[in-house]
Each structure stands twice: as C-alpha cells, then as structure tokens.
Amino acid sequence: MQHTFLDRYGDIDSLIHRLDPRTRIVTFTLALLIVVSVPPGDLIPFLLFYPFICILVMLSRVPFAYILRRCAVITPFALMAAGMMMLTGGTDQAPMRNAVIDARTGAAISIMLKAYAAVILLTLLTSTGRFHRLLEGMRALRMPPLLGVLSAFMYRYAFILSDEVMRTSRARLSRTPGSLRVGRFRTYGNQAATVFLRSWERSQTVYNAMCARGFTGEFPLTSDLRLGGGDMLFMVLVPAMFLVGRLMV
Amino acid sequence: MHIADGIIATEICVVADVVSVGALYAFGRRTRPDDIPRMGFVGAALFAVSLIHFPLAGTSVHLGLIGIAGILLGIRAFPVILTALLFQSLILQHGGLITLGLNSINMGAGALLAWGAWRMPRVPTGVRAFTAGFLGIMLPAFLMALEFEITGYGRGAFFILSIYAIVAVIEGGLCLSIVNYFQKVKPELLEAR
C-alpha cells in the first residue's frame, strides 16, 4: 500500500539532504531549543527566526505547501494554549516592549509563533532525508540502547501494521460508513484488537526467524555516516544564527 | 494531549526529558532480549492505531490505547510509549521533540495507572478494562493541565479536562471491547506480566 506519512521528500537532492543525519539532528535540535527558550511575550526574536526558517526551507527544497500542512496539525493545540493564556493566563507575564498589545496577548502570540517555528524545524528535520537514516544518526549519537533497538523494530513493523490499519479501516468503513456512534465502540475496538493481535503473533514469528539468522539483539550501524567540513559549518552556523536572533534586544 | 514544542516552559521540558531517560532505564532494566520484539511490535501497533481517526464533536480524534499498552506490557509500557511518541513526534508532528519527555511521563504514568487498575483484585474484568482505558487518558490529561497551570496558563487547562473526560469514556469503551475480543480470541495475552 502507499504510505504517505513517511519519506515523501526524503530523496530530494538539496544542500540539507546531503548532510550527515547527525548534523541535521544536532543542528535542528539546537535551533529548536533556542526558539522555544524565548520568554513568553518576547516577539522581537521572531523577526529574525522566521526569515532564517524560510531560508532553511528554501535550501531544503521541501515544498512550502507541505510545511503549511504540517503546521495545520498543531493549530488546534496551539490555539487552545494561546486562548488559555489570553483568558486565564497569569498576570505576571513580562511587560511588553511596546505598548500596542498587553502582556497576555503578547504571550499568546509568542506561544503561537514558537509552536509554528518548532513544528517547521521538526518537519525540516524529518523531511530532509530518509527516516531510517535519521534513526541511524540517533543511534550513532548514542541514544539509550533500549530506545535504539525499539526504534529499529518499530520502524520495520510500522509499515506492516499501517498496511493492516488501512486494510481494516477500509473493511470497517465499507461495513459501517458515517460518523461515530456509541454503539460503534465495538467496531473500533475490534479493529484495534485485530491490529494488536496480528502484531503480537507476527512478533514471535519474525523474532524466531531473526534468531535463526543470527540476530544477537543489536542492529549494526551502516558505516557510511561521515561528518565533513560542510557538516561542521552547518552545525555551527545555523544554531549561531538562531542564537543571534534569540539575543536580539 | 500531545504537547507541542513552545507551549510549556523550556526548563520544565528539559527536566522532564532527563527524568524520562531515567525512567526509560528504570522500567526497561529487567527487559529480557526476547521481550524486545514484542515491545517493538506493540509500539508499532500504538503508532499504527494512532492513524485511525474518528469524528467527534466537529473535530477528529485518534485512538490512543494507553490503557491497553499498560494492560499488555505492565511497567515495560513506559519505554514503548516513549518510542511510539518519538515516532509520532517526528513523523506525524503529534507532540514536540523537546516536549518528548513531558509527553512520555504524562502518558507513561497513564499506562502505569491503567496497569494498576487492571490488576485490581476482586473486580469484574469489564470494570477493570473500562477503568484502565479511562484512567489511561484522564491521568495524562490531568498532568497536562497541571503542567499548563505551572507554566502560567492559569486554571483554564482544568476546564479542558471535561472534554478529555468524554475522550476517556470513549477510550474506556474501546479498551473494554478490545479486552473482550482478546478474551475470546487469545486470553493468554491478558495474563502477561
């Protein structure tokens, strides 16, 4: 089946796609940390953050329309948070540097700006290479071993199970079209249970097959992860740009 | 339920990230090598079922099944939930990367409470299953509201709990039907751990 949730733009040839996955992980995580560390109500840094982000999107050649669709995913949550800040937020927010808007409104706007900037950076991290390379990069960066091995298993079987979900969803929709009703708990429950059950059974079969082929509990890393001069430059330059924005007064 | 980056104070998120790594080691410590594939598969199943959306009150809600993860895996649900959330964050943008620890603690705590509810003695299976599903949503929602309150959003987040209560009832119902299905088809799954 067609999987639209993974690696859609992973094969584009761009400056960022050519970077080592470790470079992308470190760079975008640092940029993310700098962006989210902006105090609520401080809007000035975003005057630099967003142009930087636009430059990164253009360099990555990932379509803006796709980025906007990913932003739409967090809109309800971001709106809820901003709404709460405006309606019931604390009165101890930092005073605004301009008098046009009050502190709560400023804090609400900065929350929205931070959330969207963060989701764009996260989208860039995952859309500028194949996902399995990203996981390899994380393992090479010494992520906890249990997390690494679980990720490797999950990645292998997420596709199989997504196929299963699509198949069972199609079957469910053909039998029970329309919106959710209380009486349909059983239908959704049976669908989820079927997915779980098949996964459970396959886990044993696949694990036995892996053991028969000499699986020792570890997934070896490919050896073609290399950090070049360009990687180092990107890893220093991009976070430095965001840091300049963060320190802007 | 998945807290995005930039919403909660960074200091809280970073502390939660450190705590969640500690919890990953603590809860994953006694994991046997032959547990890993099953945990990976349940994690993949958690990720896959999050692709099942259903309409609710003009919006769309996806299945969480935190309660089921607790029932099936016990304390090993925490590492699995952390990994599934990492995937959801990176692939689907459900929750942030800096807030990964926070989301893991919220939902991992839900799974552990669900496991506790499932192990309640002398309570009918149906009640235990519904309670596990219900608490698997309500505890993370409560913790999320608490984190919003600490960050300075005021008590508004606690009103959101009423919406999550509806979702929790739905998850409780789903958990009940999944457990019923397992009891008919493969009851040994429910005796695990």
XYZ file of C-alpha atoms in Angstrom:
442
model
C 0.000 0.000 0.000
C 1.007 3.635 -0.420
C 2.449 5.204 2.732
C 2.062 8.944 2.657
C 3.309 9.606 6.159
C 6.969 8.782 5.660
C 9.875 9.766 3.413
C 7.762 11.744 0.959
C 10.542 14.288 0.361
C 13.437 12.213 1.665
C 15.026 11.719 -1.760
C 15.195 15.345 -2.912
C 18.684 16.489 -3.834
C 19.387 19.592 -1.775
C 22.115 21.059 0.369
C 20.391 19.937 3.570
C 19.515 16.483 2.218
C 23.207 15.856 1.524
C 24.185 16.479 5.148
C 25.008 13.670 7.557
C 21.899 12.772 9.610
C 23.800 13.526 12.841
C 24.412 17.057 11.605
C 20.708 17.564 10.949
C 19.724 16.121 14.332
C 22.160 18.283 16.309
C 21.529 21.444 14.274
C 17.745 21.332 14.252
C 17.537 20.258 17.913
C 19.759 23.174 18.952
C 17.735 25.574 16.809
C 14.551 24.161 18.332
C 15.880 24.646 21.867
C 16.858 28.227 21.122
C 13.446 29.011 19.600
C 11.394 27.508 22.441
C 13.559 29.185 25.085
C 12.263 32.646 24.079
C 10.380 34.049 27.097
C 6.596 34.401 26.674
C 5.706 37.785 25.276
C 9.063 38.418 23.630
C 8.216 38.820 19.957
C 11.348 40.561 18.643
C 13.455 37.377 18.094
C 10.840 36.021 15.704
C 11.625 38.875 13.319
C 14.882 37.023 12.642
C 13.774 33.432 13.320
C 11.169 33.296 10.578
C 13.422 34.671 7.797
C 16.071 32.119 8.912
C 13.491 29.369 8.793
C 12.334 30.478 5.330
C 15.943 30.330 4.113
C 16.272 26.799 5.516
C 13.019 25.709 3.832
C 14.211 27.136 0.516
C 17.590 25.414 0.885
C 15.854 22.111 1.653
C 13.557 22.412 -1.399
C 10.728 20.869 0.641
C 7.507 22.458 -0.717
C 6.064 25.282 1.400
C 2.583 23.794 0.930
C 3.721 20.617 2.689
C 5.243 22.649 5.538
C 1.960 24.541 5.939
C 0.021 21.270 6.052
C 2.275 20.037 8.840
C 1.693 23.330 10.690
C -2.054 22.751 10.443
C -1.638 19.616 12.586
C -0.731 21.622 15.688
C -3.122 24.532 15.073
C -5.919 23.287 17.380
C -3.490 22.686 20.257
C -1.627 25.961 19.704
C -4.909 27.877 19.528
C -6.117 26.207 22.702
C -2.901 27.161 24.515
C -2.962 30.729 23.207
C -6.660 31.055 24.108
C -5.978 29.842 27.634
C -3.120 32.294 28.016
C -5.376 35.169 26.931
C -8.359 34.161 29.051
C -6.918 32.698 32.230
C -3.139 33.259 31.952
C -1.163 34.621 34.885
C -0.889 38.378 35.336
C 2.857 38.093 35.988
C 3.794 37.949 32.299
C 6.817 40.021 31.351
C 5.805 43.542 30.273
C 5.787 44.087 26.509
C 8.462 46.201 24.906
C 5.794 48.127 23.052
C 2.516 49.389 24.372
C 0.339 48.318 21.432
C -0.697 44.981 22.957
C -0.996 43.851 26.558
C 1.208 41.232 28.206
C -1.259 38.332 27.923
C -1.888 38.962 24.207
C 1.857 39.207 23.627
C 2.408 35.926 25.461
C -0.365 34.243 23.438
C 1.126 35.472 20.147
C 4.617 34.327 21.126
C 3.242 30.874 22.017
C 1.731 30.542 18.542
C 4.922 31.798 16.871
C 7.099 29.403 18.888
C 4.847 26.427 18.237
C 4.792 27.029 14.452
C 8.553 27.697 14.276
C 9.171 24.487 16.224
C 6.944 22.365 14.008
C 8.600 23.748 10.851
C 12.057 22.897 12.223
C 10.846 19.434 13.184
C 9.328 18.932 9.728
C 12.603 20.010 8.148
C 14.493 17.530 10.326
C 12.360 14.597 9.194
C 11.728 15.654 5.587
C 15.339 16.201 4.584
C 16.382 12.573 4.490
C 15.158 9.001 4.743
C 13.692 8.210 8.143
C 15.835 5.106 8.687
C 18.943 7.286 8.204
C 17.634 9.638 10.877
C 17.260 6.699 13.263
C 20.780 5.566 12.388
C 22.013 9.061 13.159
C 20.279 8.975 16.544
C 21.844 5.629 17.365
C 25.255 6.907 16.269
C 24.726 9.833 18.654
C 24.397 7.269 21.458
C 20.692 7.384 22.152
C 19.752 4.972 25.006
C 20.289 1.405 23.673
C 16.754 0.240 24.558
C 15.276 3.212 22.688
C 17.555 2.477 19.745
C 16.607 -1.181 19.430
C 12.895 -0.489 19.996
C 13.027 2.207 17.295
C 14.674 -0.211 14.896
C 11.928 -2.808 15.486
C 9.168 -0.208 15.330
C 10.449 1.217 12.077
C 10.482 -2.228 10.474
C 6.968 -3.081 11.536
C 5.249 0.304 11.427
C 4.784 -0.224 7.674
C 3.281 -3.686 8.039
C 0.921 -2.508 10.741
C -0.027 0.657 8.864
C -0.989 -1.591 5.960
C -3.046 -3.605 8.418
C -4.722 -0.439 9.714
C -5.513 0.700 6.172
C -6.949 -2.700 5.276
C -9.051 -2.974 8.423
C -10.155 0.689 8.105
C -11.347 0.038 4.565
C -13.227 -3.043 5.728
C -14.764 -1.139 8.652
C -15.789 1.823 6.503
C -17.437 -0.458 3.950
C -19.474 -2.069 6.705
C -20.160 0.938 8.958
C -19.984 4.203 6.999
C -20.736 7.515 8.731
C -19.799 9.112 11.995
C -19.056 7.624 15.402
C -21.958 6.409 17.482
C -21.837 4.944 20.936
C -22.876 1.558 19.562
C -19.812 1.530 17.318
C -17.273 1.303 20.139
C -17.224 -2.407 19.465
C -16.407 -1.905 15.793
C -13.446 0.402 16.501
C -12.393 -1.805 19.405
C -12.426 -4.935 17.249
C -10.399 -3.169 14.581
C -7.727 -2.053 17.068
C -7.735 -5.504 18.704
C -7.222 -7.186 15.331
C -4.233 -4.927 14.621
C -2.777 -5.704 18.058
C -3.403 -9.406 17.776
C -1.797 -9.776 14.381
C 1.192 -7.740 15.521
C 1.594 -9.917 18.582
C 1.554 -13.113 16.588
C 3.923 -11.781 13.958
C 6.371 -10.602 16.609
C 7.060 -14.174 17.626
C 7.342 -15.474 14.064
C 9.644 -12.681 12.950
C 11.777 -12.844 16.090
C 12.265 -16.596 15.646
C 13.256 -16.039 12.020
C 15.716 -13.308 13.052
C 17.263 -15.526 15.725
C 17.617 -18.322 13.185
C 19.633 -15.911 11.022
C 21.957 -14.985 13.875
C 20.276 -11.907 15.383
C 22.101 -11.054 18.636
C 19.833 -8.276 19.897
C 21.712 -5.433 18.206
C 21.246 -3.756 14.854
C 24.613 -2.895 13.304
C 25.080 0.649 12.028
C 25.980 1.263 8.409
C 29.462 2.650 8.095
C 28.736 5.424 5.599
C 27.986 8.090 8.225
C 30.660 10.741 7.696
C 30.973 14.265 9.018
C 32.624 16.610 6.532
C 33.608 20.259 6.648
C 30.219 21.314 5.321
C 28.522 19.421 8.139
C 30.623 21.209 10.749
C 29.934 24.585 9.152
C 26.181 23.945 9.062
C 26.209 22.676 12.659
C 27.878 25.884 13.870
C 26.370 28.457 11.539
C 22.655 27.651 11.815
C 22.425 27.491 15.635
C 24.621 30.635 15.771
C 22.133 32.456 13.524
C 19.264 31.452 15.818
C 21.295 32.447 18.868
C 21.814 35.910 17.396
C 18.051 36.174 16.955
C 17.465 34.948 20.490
C 19.804 37.546 21.980
C 18.353 40.411 19.961
C 17.215 43.286 22.133
C -2.957 15.503 24.530
C 0.415 15.620 22.753
C 2.011 18.839 23.974
C 3.738 20.653 21.111
C 7.086 22.417 21.416
C 6.981 26.021 22.580
C 3.861 25.652 24.720
C 5.324 24.636 28.096
C 8.308 26.359 29.760
C 11.600 25.007 28.382
C 13.068 24.394 31.864
C 10.166 22.054 32.714
C 10.574 20.228 29.389
C 14.318 19.725 29.829
C 13.878 18.405 33.398
C 11.141 16.061 32.098
C 13.463 14.858 29.316
C 16.118 13.951 31.887
C 13.548 12.236 34.147
C 12.110 10.268 31.215
C 15.567 8.958 30.252
C 15.995 7.836 33.882
C 12.551 6.207 33.782
C 13.465 4.514 30.487
C 16.438 2.845 32.183
C 14.491 2.077 35.377
C 11.472 0.497 33.663
C 13.495 -1.144 30.911
C 16.122 -2.566 33.266
C 14.687 -6.050 33.547
C 13.736 -6.353 29.904
C 14.741 -9.741 28.528
C 16.073 -9.946 24.960
C 13.006 -11.925 23.847
C 10.720 -9.164 25.209
C 12.170 -6.608 22.808
C 10.473 -7.739 19.558
C 7.081 -7.906 21.283
C 7.621 -4.455 22.779
C 8.656 -3.159 19.372
C 5.559 -4.618 17.802
C 3.245 -3.167 20.431
C 4.988 0.184 19.939
C 4.449 -0.094 16.197
C 0.819 -1.035 16.857
C 0.401 2.028 19.101
C 1.842 4.159 16.312
C -0.319 2.473 13.671
C -3.596 2.732 15.597
C -2.938 6.459 16.027
C -3.616 6.614 12.282
C -7.222 5.535 12.974
C -9.181 8.756 13.346
C -12.827 9.083 14.144
C -15.034 12.147 14.090
C -16.046 13.672 17.426
C -17.830 16.970 18.083
C -16.838 18.550 14.790
C -13.208 17.536 15.061
C -11.246 14.335 14.704
C -9.762 12.221 17.497
C -7.292 9.384 17.103
C -7.100 6.251 19.196
C -4.524 6.359 21.993
C -4.841 2.944 23.626
C -2.578 3.906 26.514
C -4.667 1.686 28.788
C -4.206 -1.329 26.532
C -0.445 -0.728 26.440
C -0.449 -0.782 30.254
C -2.533 -3.964 30.371
C -0.354 -5.798 27.840
C 3.098 -4.641 28.908
C 2.926 -3.573 32.554
C 5.921 -1.447 33.555
C 7.533 -2.094 30.176
C 4.835 0.117 28.666
C 6.938 3.189 29.508
C 9.855 2.522 27.099
C 7.346 1.517 24.420
C 5.278 4.683 24.865
C 8.421 6.826 24.776
C 9.488 5.231 21.485
C 5.997 5.453 19.966
C 5.814 9.139 20.949
C 9.223 9.755 19.359
C 7.859 8.302 16.119
C 4.599 10.260 16.363
C 6.529 13.455 17.022
C 8.976 13.010 14.147
C 6.627 11.566 11.548
C 3.193 12.974 12.344
C 4.158 16.100 14.352
C 1.918 14.833 17.161
C 3.777 16.447 20.063
C 7.186 18.074 20.040
C 10.756 16.858 20.321
C 11.718 18.994 23.326
C 8.418 18.023 24.995
C 9.004 14.317 24.303
C 9.989 13.652 27.904
C 6.976 15.525 29.232
C 4.559 13.686 26.931
C 6.212 10.360 27.791
C 5.889 10.979 31.522
C 2.227 12.010 31.142
C 1.226 9.055 29.008
C 3.609 6.591 30.643
C 2.071 7.451 34.013
C -1.342 6.832 32.437
C -0.215 3.393 31.238
C 1.200 2.508 34.659
C -2.013 3.593 36.398
C -4.001 1.579 33.837
C -1.840 -1.431 34.651
C -2.565 -0.898 38.358
C -6.300 -0.649 37.650
C -6.156 -3.826 35.563
C -4.545 -5.728 38.443
C -7.211 -4.720 40.995
C -8.315 -7.860 42.806
C -11.961 -8.997 43.083
C -13.236 -6.556 40.472
C -15.080 -7.809 37.354
C -12.952 -7.899 34.210
C -15.215 -5.471 32.349
C -14.942 -2.847 35.103
C -11.154 -3.237 35.263
C -10.826 -2.906 31.481
C -13.030 0.200 31.308
C -11.235 1.789 34.287
C -7.832 1.075 32.727
C -8.864 2.730 29.449
C -10.495 5.666 31.253
C -7.577 6.343 33.597
C -5.095 5.878 30.757
C -6.484 9.109 29.297
C -7.585 11.013 32.391
C -4.276 10.888 34.267
C -2.236 12.223 31.297
C -4.893 14.918 30.758
C -4.729 15.889 34.429
C -0.920 16.004 34.390
C -1.037 18.109 31.232
C -3.435 20.558 32.918
C -1.097 20.705 35.917
C 1.860 21.495 33.660
C -0.131 24.268 31.976
C -1.002 25.687 35.392
C 2.661 25.620 36.498
C 3.752 27.322 33.262
C 1.370 30.224 33.907
C -1.681 29.448 31.786
C -3.943 29.672 34.809
C -6.685 27.203 35.593
C -8.085 27.208 32.048
C -6.500 23.861 31.301
C -8.562 22.210 34.016
C -11.734 23.120 32.094
C -10.275 21.215 29.128
C -10.358 18.157 31.368
C -14.105 17.979 30.831
C -13.502 17.483 27.088
C -10.875 14.848 27.801
C -13.380 13.138 30.115
C -15.506 12.434 27.006
C -12.457 11.069 25.175
C -11.599 8.989 28.271
C -15.088 7.443 28.302
C -14.647 6.553 24.602
C -11.216 5.037 25.302
C -12.679 3.150 28.258
C -15.345 1.699 25.969
C -12.730 0.811 23.362
C -10.479 -0.762 25.963
C -13.429 -2.835 27.175
C -14.237 -4.110 23.668
C -10.552 -4.849 22.940
C -10.248 -6.819 26.181
C -13.476 -8.708 25.368
C -12.052 -9.528 21.922
C -8.767 -10.737 23.417
C -10.635 -12.861 25.961
C -12.473 -14.638 23.170
C -9.560 -14.995 20.733
C -6.315 -15.077 22.756
C -6.914 -14.856 26.519
C -3.281 -15.633 27.399
C -2.340 -12.120 26.228
C -4.184 -10.624 29.186
C -2.346 -12.773 31.672
C 1.009 -11.386 30.591
C 3.314 -9.721 33.178
